[in-house]
Amino acid sequence: MALTPARVYHRMWHSLPFRQSTWGKVMKPTHADRGHIPFRVLANYFSISLLALALGVAISACGPSEVGESSAAASDTTQPTSGGTGGDTTPPGILSLLPASGSRIGGTRKIVVTFNESIKPSTLRLRGDLAGESDGGKFSKATFKNDTLTITPITQWAEGDDRTLTFNVKDPKGNALGKAVLTYTVDLTDPVGNVSPESGAIIGGEAPIVITFDGSMRTSLMVLQGDLIDESDGGVWSETTVPKDTLTISPLTAWTEGEERGLTIDGEDLAGNVLETLTLSYTVDTTSPVAGVSPASGSYLQVTDPIVVTFDESMDTASLVLAGDMVAESDGGAWSLAVDENDTLTFTPLTEWTEANGKTLAIDAADIAGNAVTTLSLTYSVDTSAATVSANYPSSGDTIDEDSQIVFIFSESMDTGTGTVTGTLGGGTPVVTWSTTTNANDTATITPMQLGPVPDQSIWTRTMPPATPPARR
């Protein structure tokens, strides 16, 4: 009689040391049966087993159903809805991968793969640069049994670009995922931030503070503190070289003026490397500079006279803007130090100032905090001809009494601070009063205090006095 699969199963069942009361219900073995199986029974079992295999009959023993699974794992019978008990030919898929392939990761970052169904752990095959540095991968349950693979470095991943990890797995039905190739840049270097303006600088009330990092930062983990942050917009991220590598911190309205205004920044990059705390301090200056000019605007210049502008603080030399017909004749201005660096600006003619009245020079500039000086609009007259006395009263040779005033009218405005009076008319000190006949300060009236001396017309000049520089801050 031919052995059908049912007959094979029947014979195998009755050769085991169990008793069967009804089909499918197994009675417990007797005390004598426990702990051993007669050799005859084992021989019959293996004979039947070989025959059953030859006939294509699947034999399963009690216990775990998957190699490498514990009994607890095997008892979890939850299956994905796409699976089947006999006709499942759909390969597993990847629901999520963290971090994504192509990411920059730190030396201890775990790689977590979540599948859309249960995976047979014994089918996992890891290859690539990172495989030998890993723990071989561990499976756990998120939704389905063994649907999550976590790959952890034994110590830490070695630093480098384009480091690879490849893997393949199968589901319990033997359907293969197919080779998955992952690539990562392993970064073990802490990020660095370049700050502008530098800590310690003097900044204006509206000046932004810009920090440019050498890689993308994890913005959600950035911590900003300090009295400047309370007045700021909290910072705005942008891209200079790579996404989210630049942080710009601007005032909501304006920074409050003061010294040692503080700002600290902590955070980490996308690889998890920690930024060394940036501790920044600034002097906030919101006061515009003040300038003194010599000779004063409105003066007469000799053809080689310089024009000197003295500011009450250091100036931003790059902010200088010039206008007026004297600019083309000048050297453009040279910066020097009187009290603070770049606080003095001197204009010198390239050769000579050309003779003319009402020559103009306009100067705009800002201090190093960005505060602008009020525009200096200067006017000068360049005169190469000596002044003359156009009239004097009484005339030379006239008879005067002891109380007579002597009046001189000059051909142009005179520098009232440069005149002296000498003569032999008598002792005492005369009083000189200036007034206008045609031009400002072109008329000098000399009144004796006792007996005034005879004035010497040759001593009057038109050199203007130097202007008083501004008081220092």
Short mmCIF file of C-alpha atoms in Angstrom, two decimals:
data_model
loop_
_atom_site.label_atom_id
_atom_site.label_comp_id
_atom_site.label_asym_id
_atom_site.label_seq_id
_atom_site.Cartn_x
_atom_site.Cartn_y
_atom_site.Cartn_z
CA MET A 1 0.00 0.00 0.00
CA ALA A 2 1.36 3.41 -0.92
CA LEU A 3 2.12 5.74 1.95
CA THR A 4 0.13 8.88 1.72
CA PRO A 5 1.14 11.95 3.76
CA ALA A 6 -1.75 11.20 6.13
CA ARG A 7 -0.53 7.64 6.71
CA VAL A 8 3.05 8.86 7.31
CA TYR A 9 1.80 11.37 9.85
CA HIS A 10 -0.40 8.66 11.51
CA ARG A 11 2.48 6.22 11.87
CA MET A 12 4.83 8.89 13.17
CA TRP A 13 2.28 10.05 15.71
CA HIS A 14 1.68 6.57 17.13
CA SER A 15 5.42 5.84 17.39
CA LEU A 16 5.89 8.70 19.85
CA PRO A 17 5.59 8.07 23.63
CA PHE A 18 2.31 9.94 23.87
CA ARG A 19 -1.23 8.75 24.06
CA GLN A 20 -3.94 10.22 21.93
CA SER A 21 -7.55 10.27 23.03
CA THR A 22 -9.03 12.12 20.14
CA TRP A 23 -7.64 13.54 16.89
CA GLY A 24 -5.58 16.61 17.66
CA LYS A 25 -5.67 16.14 21.45
CA VAL A 26 -2.48 14.78 22.99
CA MET A 27 -2.44 13.18 26.41
CA LYS A 28 0.49 13.75 28.72
CA PRO A 29 3.11 10.98 28.83
CA THR A 30 3.16 8.66 31.80
CA HIS A 31 5.73 9.02 34.56
CA ALA A 32 7.67 6.16 33.06
CA ASP A 33 7.69 7.82 29.67
CA ARG A 34 9.02 11.16 30.86
CA GLY A 35 12.65 11.98 30.29
CA HIS A 36 13.38 9.27 27.73
CA ILE A 37 12.19 7.89 24.41
CA PRO A 38 12.92 4.28 23.54
CA PHE A 39 15.55 3.76 20.84
CA ARG A 40 12.99 1.93 18.71
CA VAL A 41 10.72 4.96 18.76
CA LEU A 42 13.56 7.30 17.79
CA ALA A 43 14.57 5.01 14.94
CA ASN A 44 11.01 4.89 13.71
CA TYR A 45 10.77 8.70 13.99
CA PHE A 46 13.86 9.35 11.88
CA SER A 47 12.83 6.75 9.32
CA ILE A 48 9.41 8.28 8.97
CA SER A 49 10.92 11.75 8.89
CA LEU A 50 13.23 10.92 6.00
CA LEU A 51 10.36 9.38 4.12
CA ALA A 52 8.15 12.34 4.81
CA LEU A 53 10.82 14.73 3.52
CA ALA A 54 11.17 12.66 0.40
CA LEU A 55 7.44 13.00 -0.16
CA GLY A 56 7.52 16.75 0.44
CA VAL A 57 5.75 16.66 3.79
CA ALA A 58 6.67 19.48 6.17
CA ILE A 59 7.42 18.34 9.72
CA SER A 60 7.43 20.83 12.56
CA ALA A 61 8.32 20.23 16.16
CA CYS A 62 6.94 22.05 19.13
CA GLY A 63 8.85 25.26 20.10
CA PRO A 64 10.26 28.35 18.28
CA SER A 65 9.36 28.54 14.62
CA GLU A 66 12.26 30.78 13.49
CA VAL A 67 15.97 30.16 13.86
CA GLY A 68 17.46 32.62 16.33
CA GLU A 69 14.12 33.57 17.89
CA SER A 70 13.24 33.07 21.50
CA SER A 71 10.03 31.32 22.50
CA ALA A 72 8.60 34.66 23.51
CA ALA A 73 9.33 36.09 20.09
CA ALA A 74 7.90 33.11 18.35
CA SER A 75 4.72 33.36 20.32
CA ASP A 76 4.09 36.85 18.87
CA THR A 77 1.91 35.99 15.93
CA THR A 78 1.13 39.58 14.86
CA GLN A 79 1.67 39.87 11.11
CA PRO A 80 1.45 42.78 8.67
CA THR A 81 -1.77 43.03 6.75
CA SER A 82 0.11 42.48 3.48
CA GLY A 83 1.43 39.11 4.66
CA GLY A 84 -0.16 35.77 4.00
CA THR A 85 -0.02 32.28 5.41
CA GLY A 86 0.96 30.62 2.20
CA GLY A 87 0.95 32.96 -0.77
CA ASP A 88 3.05 35.95 0.41
CA THR A 89 5.48 36.89 -2.38
CA THR A 90 5.81 40.60 -1.51
CA PRO A 91 9.32 41.65 -0.41
CA PRO A 92 9.61 43.76 2.74
CA GLY A 93 10.02 47.51 2.42
CA ILE A 94 11.68 50.25 4.49
CA LEU A 95 9.26 52.56 6.27
CA SER A 96 11.90 54.88 7.73
CA LEU A 97 15.65 55.30 7.94
CA LEU A 98 17.28 57.52 10.55
CA PRO A 99 19.54 59.22 9.82
CA ALA A 100 18.87 59.36 6.09
CA SER A 101 21.50 58.06 3.73
CA GLY A 102 23.84 60.89 2.75
CA SER A 103 23.65 62.50 6.20
CA ARG A 104 26.51 63.76 8.32
CA ILE A 105 26.62 61.72 11.53
CA GLY A 106 28.64 61.71 14.72
CA GLY A 107 30.86 58.93 15.96
CA THR A 108 28.24 57.39 18.25
CA ARG A 109 25.12 57.94 16.16
CA LYS A 110 22.90 54.87 15.84
CA ILE A 111 21.42 53.89 12.47
CA VAL A 112 17.79 52.79 12.80
CA VAL A 113 15.85 51.05 10.01
CA THR A 114 12.12 50.40 10.39
CA PHE A 115 10.50 47.87 8.00
CA ASN A 116 6.86 47.51 7.01
CA GLU A 117 6.62 43.93 8.29
CA SER A 118 8.36 41.35 10.43
CA ILE A 119 11.91 40.44 9.44
CA LYS A 120 13.70 37.15 9.94
CA PRO A 121 16.77 38.22 11.98
CA SER A 122 18.98 35.34 10.81
CA THR A 123 18.78 36.64 7.24
CA LEU A 124 20.49 39.94 8.03
CA ARG A 125 23.66 40.50 6.05
CA LEU A 126 25.77 43.61 6.80
CA ARG A 127 28.60 44.81 4.57
CA GLY A 128 30.51 48.02 3.95
CA ASP A 129 32.91 50.33 5.84
CA LEU A 130 30.66 50.68 8.88
CA ALA A 131 29.73 47.00 9.19
CA GLY A 132 33.01 46.00 10.84
CA GLU A 133 32.72 48.86 13.34
CA SER A 134 29.15 47.95 14.33
CA ASP A 135 27.56 45.61 16.85
CA GLY A 136 26.06 43.60 13.98
CA GLY A 137 22.60 45.09 14.44
CA LYS A 138 19.79 44.34 16.90
CA PHE A 139 16.13 43.72 16.06
CA SER A 140 13.20 45.02 18.09
CA LYS A 141 9.49 45.58 17.69
CA ALA A 142 7.84 48.85 16.77
CA THR A 143 4.62 47.62 15.17
CA PHE A 144 5.45 44.07 14.09
CA LYS A 145 7.75 41.46 15.51
CA ASN A 146 11.40 42.21 14.55
CA ASP A 147 10.41 45.11 12.28
CA THR A 148 13.10 47.53 13.58
CA LEU A 149 16.86 47.15 13.07
CA THR A 150 19.23 49.28 15.18
CA ILE A 151 22.91 49.33 14.19
CA THR A 152 25.22 50.77 16.87
CA PRO A 153 29.00 51.39 16.71
CA ILE A 154 31.05 49.13 19.02
CA THR A 155 32.95 52.23 20.19
CA GLN A 156 32.52 54.92 17.53
CA TRP A 157 32.48 55.18 13.77
CA ALA A 158 35.78 56.21 12.20
CA GLU A 159 35.79 59.72 10.74
CA GLY A 160 35.58 60.04 6.97
CA ASP A 161 33.52 60.94 3.93
CA ASP A 162 31.33 58.53 1.94
CA ARG A 163 31.48 55.72 4.49
CA THR A 164 29.19 52.90 3.39
CA LEU A 165 26.84 50.40 5.02
CA THR A 166 24.95 47.83 2.95
CA PHE A 167 22.43 45.28 4.16
CA ASN A 168 19.86 42.76 3.00
CA VAL A 169 17.10 40.97 4.93
CA LYS A 170 14.20 38.61 4.28
CA ASP A 171 10.76 38.33 5.81
CA PRO A 172 9.61 35.06 7.42
CA LYS A 173 8.26 33.88 4.05
CA GLY A 174 11.69 34.24 2.45
CA ASN A 175 10.93 37.38 0.43
CA ALA A 176 14.14 39.45 0.18
CA LEU A 177 14.39 43.21 0.59
CA GLY A 178 17.22 43.47 -1.90
CA LYS A 179 20.57 45.13 -1.32
CA ALA A 180 20.24 48.49 0.47
CA VAL A 181 23.27 50.79 0.17
CA LEU A 182 23.66 53.62 2.69
CA THR A 183 26.34 56.31 2.64
CA TYR A 184 27.32 58.63 5.50
CA THR A 185 29.89 61.28 6.30
CA VAL A 186 31.20 60.61 9.78
CA ASP A 187 32.17 63.88 11.45
CA LEU A 188 34.01 63.84 14.77
CA THR A 189 35.08 67.51 14.67
CA ASP A 190 33.37 70.06 16.90
CA PRO A 191 31.83 72.98 15.00
CA VAL A 192 33.46 76.42 14.93
CA GLY A 193 31.68 79.77 14.63
CA ASN A 194 33.16 82.89 13.02
CA VAL A 195 31.67 86.01 14.64
CA SER A 196 31.29 89.42 13.04
CA PRO A 197 31.79 91.93 14.57
CA GLU A 198 34.37 90.26 16.78
CA SER A 199 33.75 90.06 20.50
CA GLY A 200 35.04 93.21 22.21
CA ALA A 201 34.13 95.47 19.30
CA ILE A 202 32.20 98.73 19.48
CA ILE A 203 28.89 98.38 17.66
CA GLY A 204 26.06 100.73 16.80
CA GLY A 205 22.52 100.50 18.05
CA GLU A 206 21.27 98.80 14.88
CA ALA A 207 24.29 96.63 14.06
CA PRO A 208 23.50 92.92 13.51
CA ILE A 209 25.73 90.20 15.00
CA VAL A 210 26.46 87.44 12.46
CA ILE A 211 27.84 84.00 13.35
CA THR A 212 28.92 81.82 10.43
CA PHE A 213 29.53 78.16 11.33
CA ASP A 214 31.68 75.70 9.40
CA GLY A 215 28.74 73.33 8.91
CA SER A 216 25.00 72.96 9.29
CA MET A 217 23.78 73.37 12.87
CA ARG A 218 20.91 71.66 14.69
CA THR A 219 18.84 74.79 15.15
CA SER A 220 16.41 73.24 17.62
CA LEU A 221 19.25 72.71 20.12
CA MET A 222 20.79 76.19 19.95
CA VAL A 223 20.72 78.09 23.24
CA LEU A 224 21.13 81.90 23.19
CA GLN A 225 21.53 83.92 26.39
CA GLY A 226 22.68 87.36 27.53
CA ASP A 227 21.31 90.88 27.87
CA LEU A 228 21.53 91.46 24.12
CA ILE A 229 19.25 88.47 23.43
CA ASP A 230 16.48 90.12 25.45
CA GLU A 231 16.55 93.00 22.94
CA SER A 232 16.97 90.81 19.84
CA ASP A 233 14.79 89.04 17.28
CA GLY A 234 16.06 85.71 18.62
CA GLY A 235 18.24 85.10 15.57
CA VAL A 236 17.46 84.17 11.96
CA TRP A 237 19.09 81.18 10.19
CA SER A 238 20.26 81.31 6.60
CA GLU A 239 22.70 79.62 4.23
CA THR A 240 26.17 80.85 3.36
CA THR A 241 27.77 77.58 2.20
CA VAL A 242 25.42 74.85 3.48
CA PRO A 243 21.89 75.07 4.91
CA LYS A 244 21.53 76.60 8.38
CA ASP A 245 25.18 77.53 8.79
CA THR A 246 24.63 81.26 9.43
CA LEU A 247 22.87 82.88 12.39
CA THR A 248 22.08 86.61 12.26
CA ILE A 249 21.02 88.28 15.51
CA SER A 250 19.46 91.73 15.07
CA PRO A 251 17.91 94.17 17.56
CA LEU A 252 14.12 94.41 17.62
CA THR A 253 14.52 98.20 17.58
CA ALA A 254 18.00 99.22 18.78
CA TRP A 255 20.57 97.91 21.25
CA THR A 256 20.74 99.88 24.46
CA GLU A 257 23.93 101.92 24.76
CA GLY A 258 26.47 100.61 27.24
CA GLU A 259 29.70 98.70 27.82
CA GLU A 260 30.18 94.93 28.17
CA ARG A 261 26.78 94.01 26.75
CA GLY A 262 26.82 90.21 26.68
CA LEU A 263 25.77 87.28 24.47
CA THR A 264 26.48 83.52 24.86
CA ILE A 265 25.75 80.80 22.29
CA ASP A 266 25.66 77.01 22.82
CA GLY A 267 24.62 74.26 20.43
CA GLU A 268 25.69 71.34 18.25
CA ASP A 269 25.98 70.47 14.59
CA LEU A 270 23.90 67.89 12.72
CA ALA A 271 26.43 65.20 13.58
CA GLY A 272 25.94 65.85 17.29
CA ASN A 273 29.35 67.47 17.82
CA VAL A 274 29.15 70.15 20.51
CA LEU A 275 29.99 73.79 19.89
CA GLU A 276 32.43 75.29 22.38
CA THR A 277 30.44 78.03 24.10
CA LEU A 278 30.74 81.39 22.35
CA THR A 279 30.98 84.10 25.01
CA LEU A 280 30.69 87.50 23.34
CA SER A 281 30.81 91.04 24.73
CA TYR A 282 30.26 94.38 22.99
CA THR A 283 30.28 98.09 23.68
CA VAL A 284 27.16 99.62 22.19
CA ASP A 285 27.70 103.21 21.00
CA THR A 286 24.71 105.18 19.73
CA THR A 287 26.24 108.71 19.94
CA SER A 288 27.25 110.50 16.75
CA PRO A 289 30.83 111.82 16.54
CA VAL A 290 31.68 115.52 16.69
CA ALA A 291 34.33 117.21 14.54
CA GLY A 292 36.42 120.39 14.76
CA VAL A 293 37.90 121.97 11.61
CA SER A 294 41.00 124.12 11.19
CA PRO A 295 41.01 126.58 9.52
CA ALA A 296 37.33 127.17 10.24
CA SER A 297 34.87 127.18 7.39
CA GLY A 298 34.72 130.63 5.77
CA SER A 299 38.44 131.28 6.20
CA TYR A 300 40.98 132.34 3.65
CA LEU A 301 43.61 129.81 2.69
CA GLN A 302 47.09 130.17 1.39
CA VAL A 303 47.69 127.99 -1.65
CA THR A 304 49.43 125.25 0.36
CA ASP A 305 47.48 125.45 3.61
CA PRO A 306 46.17 122.07 4.86
CA ILE A 307 42.63 121.57 6.18
CA VAL A 308 42.60 119.48 9.37
CA VAL A 309 39.46 117.77 10.72
CA THR A 310 39.73 116.38 14.26
CA PHE A 311 37.02 113.96 15.51
CA ASP A 312 36.29 113.15 19.15
CA GLU A 313 36.67 109.37 18.61
CA SER A 314 38.02 106.77 16.21
CA MET A 315 36.42 106.81 12.79
CA ASP A 316 35.69 104.16 10.20
CA THR A 317 38.05 105.16 7.41
CA ALA A 318 36.06 103.16 4.85
CA SER A 319 32.98 105.30 5.55
CA LEU A 320 34.58 108.53 4.29
CA VAL A 321 32.64 110.25 1.49
CA LEU A 322 33.88 113.53 -0.02
CA ALA A 323 32.30 116.10 -2.30
CA GLY A 324 33.04 119.65 -3.47
CA ASP A 325 35.37 121.36 -5.92
CA MET A 326 38.35 121.13 -3.55
CA VAL A 327 38.36 117.30 -3.59
CA ALA A 328 39.97 117.04 -7.02
CA GLU A 329 42.77 119.38 -5.91
CA SER A 330 43.44 117.43 -2.67
CA ASP A 331 45.21 114.22 -1.74
CA GLY A 332 41.83 112.78 -0.69
CA GLY A 333 42.63 113.08 2.99
CA ALA A 334 45.08 111.18 5.21
CA TRP A 335 44.07 109.61 8.54
CA SER A 336 46.25 109.88 11.63
CA LEU A 337 46.09 109.68 15.40
CA ALA A 338 45.76 112.57 17.78
CA VAL A 339 44.20 110.84 20.80
CA ASP A 340 42.43 107.79 19.29
CA GLU A 341 43.26 105.77 16.20
CA ASN A 342 42.02 107.41 12.98
CA ASP A 343 40.54 110.42 14.75
CA THR A 344 42.28 113.05 12.57
CA LEU A 345 41.80 113.68 8.84
CA THR A 346 44.16 116.05 7.02
CA PHE A 347 43.52 117.41 3.50
CA THR A 348 46.56 118.71 1.61
CA PRO A 349 46.58 120.17 -1.93
CA LEU A 350 48.25 117.95 -4.53
CA THR A 351 50.21 121.03 -5.63
CA GLU A 352 48.37 124.26 -4.74
CA TRP A 353 44.80 125.30 -4.16
CA THR A 354 43.62 127.39 -7.09
CA GLU A 355 42.70 130.99 -6.27
CA ALA A 356 38.96 131.54 -5.94
CA ASN A 357 36.32 132.61 -3.48
CA GLY A 358 33.71 130.17 -2.14
CA LYS A 359 35.59 126.92 -2.77
CA THR A 360 33.71 123.96 -1.23
CA LEU A 361 34.52 120.74 0.60
CA ALA A 362 31.83 118.41 2.04
CA ILE A 363 32.76 115.55 4.38
CA ASP A 364 30.65 112.58 5.51
CA ALA A 365 31.98 109.81 7.74
CA ALA A 366 30.92 107.46 10.53
CA ASP A 367 32.59 106.21 13.68
CA ILE A 368 33.55 102.56 14.06
CA ALA A 369 30.10 101.86 15.59
CA GLY A 370 28.45 103.20 12.43
CA ASN A 371 27.19 106.48 13.89
CA ALA A 372 27.43 109.23 11.26
CA VAL A 373 28.87 112.66 11.82
CA THR A 374 26.68 115.59 10.82
CA THR A 375 27.79 116.47 7.30
CA LEU A 376 30.65 118.97 7.32
CA SER A 377 29.93 121.55 4.60
CA LEU A 378 33.02 123.76 4.42
CA THR A 379 33.69 126.86 2.32
CA TYR A 380 37.05 128.55 1.79
CA SER A 381 38.52 131.35 -0.27
CA VAL A 382 42.01 130.96 -1.64
CA ASP A 383 43.78 134.30 -2.03
CA THR A 384 47.30 134.65 -3.34
CA SER A 385 47.33 138.50 -3.25
CA ALA A 386 48.46 140.49 -0.20
CA ALA A 387 45.86 142.65 1.48
CA THR A 388 46.17 146.42 1.11
CA VAL A 389 44.86 149.45 3.00
CA SER A 390 42.31 151.06 0.76
CA ALA A 391 41.79 154.09 3.05
CA ASN A 392 42.65 155.46 6.47
CA TYR A 393 41.29 158.36 8.50
CA PRO A 394 42.78 160.77 9.42
CA SER A 395 45.19 160.63 6.55
CA SER A 396 48.84 160.19 7.16
CA GLY A 397 50.40 163.60 7.94
CA ASP A 398 47.23 165.04 9.44
CA THR A 399 47.23 166.68 12.83
CA ILE A 400 45.38 164.74 15.51
CA ASP A 401 44.61 165.40 19.13
CA GLU A 402 45.10 162.97 22.00
CA ASP A 403 41.59 161.54 21.73
CA SER A 404 41.51 161.02 17.97
CA GLN A 405 40.59 157.61 16.56
CA ILE A 406 42.49 156.24 13.61
CA VAL A 407 40.53 154.08 11.10
CA PHE A 408 42.00 151.68 8.56
CA ILE A 409 39.90 150.09 5.80
CA PHE A 410 41.47 147.01 4.17
CA SER A 411 40.87 145.59 0.73
CA GLU A 412 39.51 142.32 2.13
CA SER A 413 38.53 140.56 5.35
CA MET A 414 41.30 140.35 7.90
CA ASP A 415 42.24 137.85 10.61
CA THR A 416 41.48 139.86 13.72
CA GLY A 417 43.68 137.70 15.91
CA THR A 418 46.90 138.32 14.04
CA GLY A 419 47.26 142.15 14.13
CA THR A 420 49.68 144.15 16.27
CA VAL A 421 49.99 147.89 16.74
CA THR A 422 53.38 149.60 17.06
CA GLY A 423 54.57 153.19 16.75
CA THR A 424 56.03 156.19 18.54
CA LEU A 425 53.01 158.39 19.06
CA GLY A 426 53.11 157.88 22.79
CA GLY A 427 52.83 155.36 25.61
CA GLY A 428 49.86 153.26 26.53
CA THR A 429 47.96 150.40 24.84
CA PRO A 430 45.43 151.23 22.14
CA VAL A 431 42.08 149.43 21.65
CA VAL A 432 41.41 147.94 18.19
CA THR A 433 37.78 147.47 17.17
CA TRP A 434 36.85 145.57 14.03
CA SER A 435 33.84 146.29 11.85
CA THR A 436 32.57 145.86 8.34
CA THR A 437 32.69 148.33 5.51
CA THR A 438 32.63 146.05 2.47
CA ASN A 439 33.80 142.67 3.78
CA ALA A 440 33.63 141.16 7.22
CA ASN A 441 36.33 142.51 9.55
CA ASP A 442 37.82 144.73 6.87
CA THR A 443 37.78 147.88 9.04
CA ALA A 444 39.95 148.49 12.13
CA THR A 445 39.28 151.43 14.46
CA ILE A 446 42.14 152.28 16.86
CA THR A 447 41.32 154.24 20.00
CA PRO A 448 44.13 155.40 22.36
CA MET A 449 43.96 154.44 26.01
CA GLN A 450 46.24 157.37 26.87
CA LEU A 451 48.31 158.45 23.94
CA GLY A 452 47.98 155.83 21.29
CA PRO A 453 50.91 154.85 19.10
CA VAL A 454 50.97 155.41 15.39
CA PRO A 455 49.80 152.18 13.68
CA ASP A 456 52.09 150.34 11.31
CA GLN A 457 49.97 149.22 8.36
CA SER A 458 52.39 146.48 7.30
CA ILE A 459 51.69 144.19 10.24
CA TRP A 460 48.12 143.15 9.31
CA THR A 461 47.70 139.69 7.76
CA ARG A 462 44.76 137.56 6.65
CA THR A 463 45.87 134.26 8.20
CA MET A 464 42.91 132.87 10.12
CA PRO A 465 43.28 131.47 13.65
CA PRO A 466 43.08 127.69 14.19
CA ALA A 467 39.69 126.33 15.20
CA THR A 468 39.23 124.87 18.67
CA PRO A 469 39.13 121.05 18.40
CA PRO A 470 36.11 119.24 19.89
CA ALA A 471 36.21 118.08 23.48
CA ARG A 472 37.19 114.41 23.77
CA ARG A 473 34.62 111.87 24.96
#
